[in-house]
Amino acid sequence: MGASKADAFSVEQQDLASLSKALAHPARIAIIQYLMNVDSCICGDIVNELPLAQPTVSQHLKELKLAGIVKGNIEGNSICYCIDTDKIQALLGFIQSLVASKQANPNPCC
Amino acid sequence: MGASKADAFSVEQQDLASLSKALAHPARIAIIQYLMNVDSCICGDIVNELPLAQPTVSQHLKELKLAGIVKGNIEGNSICYCIDTDKIQALLGFIQSLVASKQANPNPCC
DNA sequence: TTTTGTTATTGCAATATTACGATAAATAAA
DNA sequence: TTTATTTATCGTAATATTGCAATAACAAAA
């Protein structure tokens, strides 16, 4: 045995975990930061920005797309990627409430 | 080949990815939510709350502790766990700036 | 000390992720 | 059509994560 008891948890918990997993690699953080910097959608220059081969970058982009953090549009024979903030709002809300709950109720022992 | 080109990225990118990875499992989300709900530190009732065996929960707690999202204090012969918000602020800031950058600069193509 | 209760660690099997060469798919340009 | 150019997919090797039984470690109670 040893994998995937994820179904034993709520959909919300699984969704938050999936969103976090999409951010859980430095390459994917780097892609997001790049898209934030150029603040207009840029295509496969992402490949040139990262110290990774093209198939690897494509795979990371696929994961970000699947998680709903990034969107892609066909533009001529290249593809224009940009940030999508719809899904990530849930994770933002979770972390905000985490920080807020701690400030409202500082624990007695820690 | 096939693993760990993480060193090729900045420390900031690695830190954000590590924090995200700590949240990237429904069991760890559930642990955090439980600690938020009881808003005072609770020990190993976490094990009773989760559909996982005690060693598995202990391992998840270890990861959360290592990431700095959870703190543990010895209390008699049990251990009192509670949320720590110091480290997670970086991730909160990142996601906030991500959402903000998009609102400030809606991309032309997506 | 012995026993009990609580948490951590070890060892290992099942599975998932990461990375990339090779190659496919698809559009643009010649 | 042929040739570039650009991105996605396949196949596979290396490594990491997940889960738990067994067991260790350690403090409290008897």
mmCIF file of C-alpha atoms (C1' of nucleotides) in Angstrom:
data_model
loop_
_atom_site.group_PDB
_atom_site.id
_atom_site.type_symbol
_atom_site.label_atom_id
_atom_site.label_comp_id
_atom_site.label_asym_id
_atom_site.label_seq_id
_atom_site.Cartn_x
_atom_site.Cartn_y
_atom_site.Cartn_z
ATOM 1 C CA MET A 1 0.000 0.000 0.000
ATOM 2 C CA GLY A 2 1.004 3.586 -0.053
ATOM 3 C CA ALA A 3 -0.844 6.118 -2.144
ATOM 4 C CA SER A 4 -3.887 8.237 -2.764
ATOM 5 C CA LYS A 5 -6.298 8.218 0.146
ATOM 6 C CA ALA A 6 -7.362 11.610 -1.166
ATOM 7 C CA ASP A 7 -10.963 10.526 -1.692
ATOM 8 C CA ALA A 8 -11.383 10.283 2.060
ATOM 9 C CA PHE A 9 -11.275 14.078 2.260
ATOM 10 C CA SER A 10 -13.780 16.753 1.284
ATOM 11 C CA VAL A 11 -13.908 18.258 -2.184
ATOM 12 C CA GLU A 12 -12.881 21.625 -0.727
ATOM 13 C CA GLN A 13 -9.832 20.069 0.922
ATOM 14 C CA GLN A 14 -8.900 18.308 -2.296
ATOM 15 C CA ASP A 15 -9.333 21.497 -4.323
ATOM 16 C CA LEU A 16 -7.143 23.539 -1.981
ATOM 17 C CA ALA A 17 -4.519 20.793 -2.070
ATOM 18 C CA SER A 18 -4.605 20.655 -5.886
ATOM 19 C CA LEU A 19 -4.173 24.412 -6.187
ATOM 20 C CA SER A 20 -1.249 24.278 -3.770
ATOM 21 C CA LYS A 21 0.302 21.396 -5.668
ATOM 22 C CA ALA A 22 0.195 23.454 -8.857
ATOM 23 C CA LEU A 23 2.375 26.052 -7.094
ATOM 24 C CA ALA A 24 4.608 23.435 -5.491
ATOM 25 C CA HIS A 25 7.505 23.616 -7.931
ATOM 26 C CA PRO A 26 10.044 26.422 -8.397
ATOM 27 C CA ALA A 27 9.698 26.240 -12.166
ATOM 28 C CA ARG A 28 5.976 26.894 -11.941
ATOM 29 C CA ILE A 29 6.545 29.777 -9.512
ATOM 30 C CA ALA A 30 9.074 31.161 -12.004
ATOM 31 C CA ILE A 31 6.578 30.877 -14.868
ATOM 32 C CA ILE A 32 3.953 32.758 -12.871
ATOM 33 C CA GLN A 33 6.424 35.471 -11.863
ATOM 34 C CA TYR A 34 7.463 35.880 -15.477
ATOM 35 C CA LEU A 35 3.864 36.221 -16.631
ATOM 36 C CA MET A 36 3.303 38.778 -13.865
ATOM 37 C CA ASN A 37 6.337 40.810 -14.908
ATOM 38 C CA VAL A 38 5.588 41.081 -18.587
ATOM 39 C CA ASP A 39 1.980 41.904 -17.682
ATOM 40 C CA SER A 40 0.829 41.020 -21.105
ATOM 41 C CA CYS A 41 0.702 37.540 -22.377
ATOM 42 C CA ILE A 42 3.891 36.074 -23.694
ATOM 43 C CA CYS A 43 4.243 32.826 -25.501
ATOM 44 C CA GLY A 44 7.137 30.434 -25.511
ATOM 45 C CA ASP A 45 9.824 32.855 -24.470
ATOM 46 C CA ILE A 46 9.056 31.199 -21.181
ATOM 47 C CA VAL A 47 11.187 28.322 -22.438
ATOM 48 C CA ASN A 48 14.119 30.698 -22.951
ATOM 49 C CA GLU A 49 13.651 32.164 -19.484
ATOM 50 C CA LEU A 50 13.824 28.836 -17.672
ATOM 51 C CA PRO A 51 16.771 26.455 -17.202
ATOM 52 C CA LEU A 52 14.660 23.575 -18.466
ATOM 53 C CA ALA A 53 14.066 21.830 -21.776
ATOM 54 C CA GLN A 54 11.034 22.681 -23.871
ATOM 55 C CA PRO A 55 9.049 19.488 -23.135
ATOM 56 C CA THR A 56 9.537 20.027 -19.413
ATOM 57 C CA VAL A 57 8.275 23.598 -19.595
ATOM 58 C CA SER A 58 5.326 22.461 -21.683
ATOM 59 C CA GLN A 59 4.478 19.916 -18.998
ATOM 60 C CA HIS A 60 4.632 22.518 -16.220
ATOM 61 C CA LEU A 61 2.424 24.851 -18.275
ATOM 62 C CA LYS A 62 -0.056 22.024 -18.710
ATOM 63 C CA GLU A 63 -0.282 21.565 -14.945
ATOM 64 C CA LEU A 64 -0.804 25.283 -14.376
ATOM 65 C CA LYS A 65 -3.463 25.304 -17.094
ATOM 66 C CA LEU A 66 -5.176 22.275 -15.570
ATOM 67 C CA ALA A 67 -5.233 23.948 -12.174
ATOM 68 C CA GLY A 68 -6.781 27.054 -13.752
ATOM 69 C CA ILE A 69 -3.903 29.327 -12.802
ATOM 70 C CA VAL A 70 -2.881 30.005 -16.381
ATOM 71 C CA LYS A 71 -4.771 30.324 -19.645
ATOM 72 C CA GLY A 72 -3.517 29.792 -23.184
ATOM 73 C CA ASN A 73 -4.686 31.304 -26.466
ATOM 74 C CA ILE A 74 -3.584 30.346 -29.960
ATOM 75 C CA GLU A 75 -1.916 33.327 -31.617
ATOM 76 C CA GLY A 76 -0.662 32.576 -35.112
ATOM 77 C CA ASN A 77 1.554 29.535 -34.829
ATOM 78 C CA SER A 78 2.554 30.212 -31.265
ATOM 79 C CA ILE A 79 0.533 30.236 -28.060
ATOM 80 C CA CYS A 80 -0.108 33.166 -25.792
ATOM 81 C CA TYR A 81 -0.157 32.311 -22.116
ATOM 82 C CA CYS A 82 -1.399 34.503 -19.311
ATOM 83 C CA ILE A 83 -2.450 34.364 -15.704
ATOM 84 C CA ASP A 84 -5.960 33.391 -14.671
ATOM 85 C CA THR A 85 -6.994 34.381 -11.160
ATOM 86 C CA ASP A 86 -10.439 32.774 -10.914
ATOM 87 C CA LYS A 87 -9.483 29.512 -9.237
ATOM 88 C CA ILE A 88 -6.642 30.733 -7.079
ATOM 89 C CA GLN A 89 -8.998 33.009 -5.139
ATOM 90 C CA ALA A 90 -10.058 29.983 -3.083
ATOM 91 C CA LEU A 91 -6.486 29.376 -1.950
ATOM 92 C CA LEU A 92 -5.987 33.066 -1.262
ATOM 93 C CA GLY A 93 -9.098 33.066 0.918
ATOM 94 C CA PHE A 94 -7.922 29.982 2.791
ATOM 95 C CA ILE A 95 -4.513 31.420 3.638
ATOM 96 C CA GLN A 96 -6.050 34.764 4.586
ATOM 97 C CA SER A 97 -8.461 33.099 6.996
ATOM 98 C CA LEU A 98 -5.587 31.048 8.391
ATOM 99 C CA VAL A 99 -3.589 34.164 9.216
ATOM 100 C CA ALA A 100 -6.672 36.011 10.449
ATOM 101 C CA SER A 101 -7.768 33.202 12.762
ATOM 102 C CA LYS A 102 -4.390 33.158 14.412
ATOM 103 C CA GLN A 103 -4.405 36.920 14.992
ATOM 104 C CA ALA A 104 -7.916 36.753 16.440
ATOM 105 C CA ASN A 105 -7.091 33.833 18.716
ATOM 106 C CA PRO A 106 -3.450 33.556 19.719
ATOM 107 C CA ASN A 107 -2.989 30.039 21.085
ATOM 108 C CA PRO A 108 -2.162 29.704 24.763
ATOM 109 C CA CYS A 109 0.623 27.152 24.418
ATOM 110 C CA CYS A 110 2.613 28.009 21.299
ATOM 111 C CA MET B 1 17.677 11.611 -15.509
ATOM 112 C CA GLY B 2 14.520 12.975 -14.076
ATOM 113 C CA ALA B 3 14.576 14.844 -10.821
ATOM 114 C CA SER B 4 15.421 17.881 -8.823
ATOM 115 C CA LYS B 5 16.629 20.732 -10.945
ATOM 116 C CA ALA B 6 15.397 22.921 -8.107
ATOM 117 C CA ASP B 7 18.827 24.433 -7.465
ATOM 118 C CA ALA B 8 18.610 26.205 -10.800
ATOM 119 C CA PHE B 9 15.964 28.512 -9.337
ATOM 120 C CA SER B 10 16.151 31.387 -6.868
ATOM 121 C CA VAL B 11 15.874 30.870 -3.127
ATOM 122 C CA GLU B 12 12.631 32.847 -3.132
ATOM 123 C CA GLN B 13 11.161 30.609 -5.806
ATOM 124 C CA GLN B 14 12.245 27.512 -3.897
ATOM 125 C CA ASP B 15 10.798 28.851 -0.641
ATOM 126 C CA LEU B 16 7.433 29.646 -2.214
ATOM 127 C CA ALA B 17 7.378 26.201 -3.802
ATOM 128 C CA SER B 18 8.223 24.519 -0.473
ATOM 129 C CA LEU B 19 5.465 26.364 1.357
ATOM 130 C CA SER B 20 3.014 25.400 -1.372
ATOM 131 C CA LYS B 21 4.148 21.784 -1.213
ATOM 132 C CA ALA B 22 3.412 21.713 2.514
ATOM 133 C CA LEU B 23 -0.200 22.609 1.680
ATOM 134 C CA ALA B 24 -0.357 20.239 -1.273
ATOM 135 C CA HIS B 25 -2.143 17.355 0.440
ATOM 136 C CA PRO B 26 -5.772 17.153 1.591
ATOM 137 C CA ALA B 27 -4.728 15.632 4.931
ATOM 138 C CA ARG B 28 -2.505 18.616 5.679
ATOM 139 C CA ILE B 29 -5.272 21.042 4.677
ATOM 140 C CA ALA B 30 -7.582 19.117 7.016
ATOM 141 C CA ILE B 31 -5.081 19.358 9.881
ATOM 142 C CA ILE B 32 -4.795 23.111 9.403
ATOM 143 C CA GLN B 33 -8.569 23.558 9.232
ATOM 144 C CA TYR B 34 -8.955 21.541 12.418
ATOM 145 C CA LEU B 35 -6.381 23.652 14.243
ATOM 146 C CA MET B 36 -8.165 26.773 12.987
ATOM 147 C CA ASN B 37 -11.546 25.526 14.214
ATOM 148 C CA VAL B 38 -10.504 24.609 17.718
ATOM 149 C CA ASP B 39 -8.588 27.903 17.864
ATOM 150 C CA SER B 40 -6.521 26.680 20.754
ATOM 151 C CA CYS B 41 -3.899 24.035 20.409
ATOM 152 C CA ILE B 42 -5.012 20.459 20.410
ATOM 153 C CA CYS B 43 -2.764 17.458 20.506
ATOM 154 C CA GLY B 44 -3.303 14.081 18.974
ATOM 155 C CA ASP B 45 -7.062 14.235 18.622
ATOM 156 C CA ILE B 46 -5.978 15.155 15.128
ATOM 157 C CA VAL B 47 -5.386 11.451 14.616
ATOM 158 C CA ASN B 48 -9.005 10.727 15.574
ATOM 159 C CA GLU B 49 -10.244 13.424 13.217
ATOM 160 C CA LEU B 50 -8.483 12.079 10.165
ATOM 161 C CA PRO B 51 -9.114 8.876 8.179
ATOM 162 C CA LEU B 52 -5.431 7.982 8.425
ATOM 163 C CA ALA B 53 -3.261 5.875 10.714
ATOM 164 C CA GLN B 54 -1.251 7.506 13.480
ATOM 165 C CA PRO B 55 2.180 7.204 11.794
ATOM 166 C CA THR B 56 0.803 8.811 8.648
ATOM 167 C CA VAL B 57 -0.625 11.753 10.584
ATOM 168 C CA SER B 58 2.638 12.111 12.466
ATOM 169 C CA GLN B 59 4.466 12.301 9.163
ATOM 170 C CA HIS B 60 2.130 14.988 7.809
ATOM 171 C CA LEU B 61 2.548 16.976 11.024
ATOM 172 C CA LYS B 62 6.300 16.720 10.633
ATOM 173 C CA GLU B 63 6.101 18.231 7.166
ATOM 174 C CA LEU B 64 3.898 21.084 8.361
ATOM 175 C CA LYS B 65 6.280 21.699 11.250
ATOM 176 C CA LEU B 66 9.277 21.658 8.919
ATOM 177 C CA ALA B 67 7.596 24.190 6.648
ATOM 178 C CA GLY B 68 6.924 26.425 9.669
ATOM 179 C CA ILE B 69 3.155 26.308 9.282
ATOM 180 C CA VAL B 70 2.600 24.463 12.547
ATOM 181 C CA LYS B 71 4.317 24.526 15.922
ATOM 182 C CA GLY B 72 4.380 21.826 18.603
ATOM 183 C CA ASN B 73 4.827 22.137 22.351
ATOM 184 C CA ILE B 74 5.312 19.307 24.818
ATOM 185 C CA GLU B 75 2.410 19.273 27.281
ATOM 186 C CA GLY B 76 2.703 16.465 29.787
ATOM 187 C CA ASN B 77 3.098 13.271 27.819
ATOM 188 C CA SER B 78 1.228 14.546 24.817
ATOM 189 C CA ILE B 79 2.055 17.305 22.358
ATOM 190 C CA CYS B 80 0.151 20.497 21.740
ATOM 191 C CA TYR B 81 0.080 21.604 18.124
ATOM 192 C CA CYS B 82 -0.957 24.960 16.819
ATOM 193 C CA ILE B 83 -0.747 27.142 13.754
ATOM 194 C CA ASP B 84 2.268 29.327 13.058
ATOM 195 C CA THR B 85 1.735 32.147 10.577
ATOM 196 C CA ASP B 86 5.250 33.557 10.284
ATOM 197 C CA LYS B 87 6.445 31.680 7.219
ATOM 198 C CA ILE B 88 3.185 31.458 5.330
ATOM 199 C CA GLN B 89 3.033 35.260 5.011
ATOM 200 C CA ALA B 90 5.445 35.015 2.082
ATOM 201 C CA LEU B 91 3.068 32.757 0.177
ATOM 202 C CA LEU B 92 0.124 34.957 1.087
ATOM 203 C CA GLY B 93 1.986 37.974 -0.284
ATOM 204 C CA PHE B 94 2.844 36.147 -3.490
ATOM 205 C CA ILE B 95 -0.741 35.100 -4.219
ATOM 206 C CA GLN B 96 -2.019 38.567 -3.324
ATOM 207 C CA SER B 97 0.391 40.201 -5.754
ATOM 208 C CA LEU B 98 -0.568 37.668 -8.386
ATOM 209 C CA VAL B 99 -4.235 38.568 -8.121
ATOM 210 C CA ALA B 100 -3.462 42.272 -7.854
ATOM 211 C CA SER B 101 -1.206 42.318 -10.919
ATOM 212 C CA LYS B 102 -3.927 40.754 -13.001
ATOM 213 C CA GLN B 103 -6.500 43.296 -11.877
ATOM 214 C CA ALA B 104 -4.119 46.145 -12.598
ATOM 215 C CA ASN B 105 -3.180 44.786 -16.018
ATOM 216 C CA PRO B 106 -5.808 42.646 -17.678
ATOM 217 C CA ASN B 107 -4.089 40.781 -20.496
ATOM 218 C CA PRO B 108 -5.152 41.617 -24.017
ATOM 219 C CA CYS B 109 -5.394 38.071 -25.356
ATOM 220 C CA CYS B 110 -6.828 35.878 -22.609
ATOM 221 C "C1'" DT C 1 9.801 -0.804 38.401
ATOM 222 C "C1'" DT C 2 6.074 -2.077 35.539
ATOM 223 C "C1'" DT C 3 2.328 -0.594 32.903
ATOM 224 C "C1'" DT C 4 -0.157 2.570 30.159
ATOM 225 C "C1'" DG C 5 -0.737 6.307 26.959
ATOM 226 C "C1'" DT C 6 1.067 9.225 23.432
ATOM 227 C "C1'" DT C 7 3.993 10.517 19.613
ATOM 228 C "C1'" DA C 8 8.087 9.584 16.530
ATOM 229 C "C1'" DT C 9 10.896 6.655 13.635
ATOM 230 C "C1'" DT C 10 12.032 2.753 10.643
ATOM 231 C "C1'" DG C 11 11.367 -0.042 6.686
ATOM 232 C "C1'" DC C 12 9.099 -1.041 2.766
ATOM 233 C "C1'" DA C 13 5.514 -1.303 -0.971
ATOM 234 C "C1'" DA C 14 2.571 1.399 -4.096
ATOM 235 C "C1'" DT C 15 2.232 5.325 -6.649
ATOM 236 C "C1'" DA C 16 3.255 10.097 -8.336
ATOM 237 C "C1'" DT C 17 6.370 13.628 -10.003
ATOM 238 C "C1'" DT C 18 10.194 15.404 -12.638
ATOM 239 C "C1'" DA C 19 13.033 15.673 -16.630
ATOM 240 C "C1'" DC C 20 14.106 15.121 -21.299
ATOM 241 C "C1'" DG C 21 15.106 12.852 -25.989
ATOM 242 C "C1'" DA C 22 12.444 11.589 -29.749
ATOM 243 C "C1'" DT C 23 8.733 12.555 -32.271
ATOM 244 C "C1'" DA C 24 4.221 14.177 -33.573
ATOM 245 C "C1'" DA C 25 0.974 17.943 -34.782
ATOM 246 C "C1'" DA C 26 -0.063 22.178 -36.622
ATOM 247 C "C1'" DT C 27 0.528 26.675 -38.571
ATOM 248 C "C1'" DA C 28 3.494 30.131 -41.144
ATOM 249 C "C1'" DA C 29 6.662 31.196 -44.576
ATOM 250 C "C1'" DA C 30 9.132 30.186 -48.780
ATOM 251 C "C1'" DT D 1 4.327 21.500 -51.598
ATOM 252 C "C1'" DT D 2 8.434 21.854 -48.894
ATOM 253 C "C1'" DT D 3 10.659 23.802 -45.022
ATOM 254 C "C1'" DA D 4 10.823 26.225 -40.766
ATOM 255 C "C1'" DT D 5 8.945 27.324 -36.370
ATOM 256 C "C1'" DT D 6 6.421 26.409 -32.365
ATOM 257 C "C1'" DT D 7 4.128 23.631 -28.970
ATOM 258 C "C1'" DA D 8 2.342 19.053 -27.342
ATOM 259 C "C1'" DT D 9 2.726 14.187 -26.490
ATOM 260 C "C1'" DC D 10 5.016 9.666 -25.799
ATOM 261 C "C1'" DG D 11 8.172 6.763 -23.545
ATOM 262 C "C1'" DT D 12 11.108 6.007 -19.982
ATOM 263 C "C1'" DA D 13 14.585 6.645 -16.237
ATOM 264 C "C1'" DA D 14 15.488 8.843 -11.774
ATOM 265 C "C1'" DT D 15 13.599 10.316 -7.710
ATOM 266 C "C1'" DA D 16 9.986 11.806 -4.307
ATOM 267 C "C1'" DT D 17 5.683 11.130 -1.861
ATOM 268 C "C1'" DT D 18 2.193 8.497 0.514
ATOM 269 C "C1'" DG D 19 0.621 5.071 3.719
ATOM 270 C "C1'" DC D 20 1.044 1.920 7.324
ATOM 271 C "C1'" DA D 21 2.626 -2.149 10.310
ATOM 272 C "C1'" DA D 22 6.066 -2.750 13.518
ATOM 273 C "C1'" DT D 23 8.574 -0.782 16.835
ATOM 274 C "C1'" DA D 24 11.047 2.610 19.413
ATOM 275 C "C1'" DA D 25 11.111 6.579 22.717
ATOM 276 C "C1'" DC D 26 9.483 8.838 26.466
ATOM 277 C "C1'" DA D 27 6.631 10.677 30.079
ATOM 278 C "C1'" DA D 28 2.745 9.713 33.482
ATOM 279 C "C1'" DA D 29 0.416 6.663 36.467
ATOM 280 C "C1'" DA D 30 0.150 2.570 39.212
#
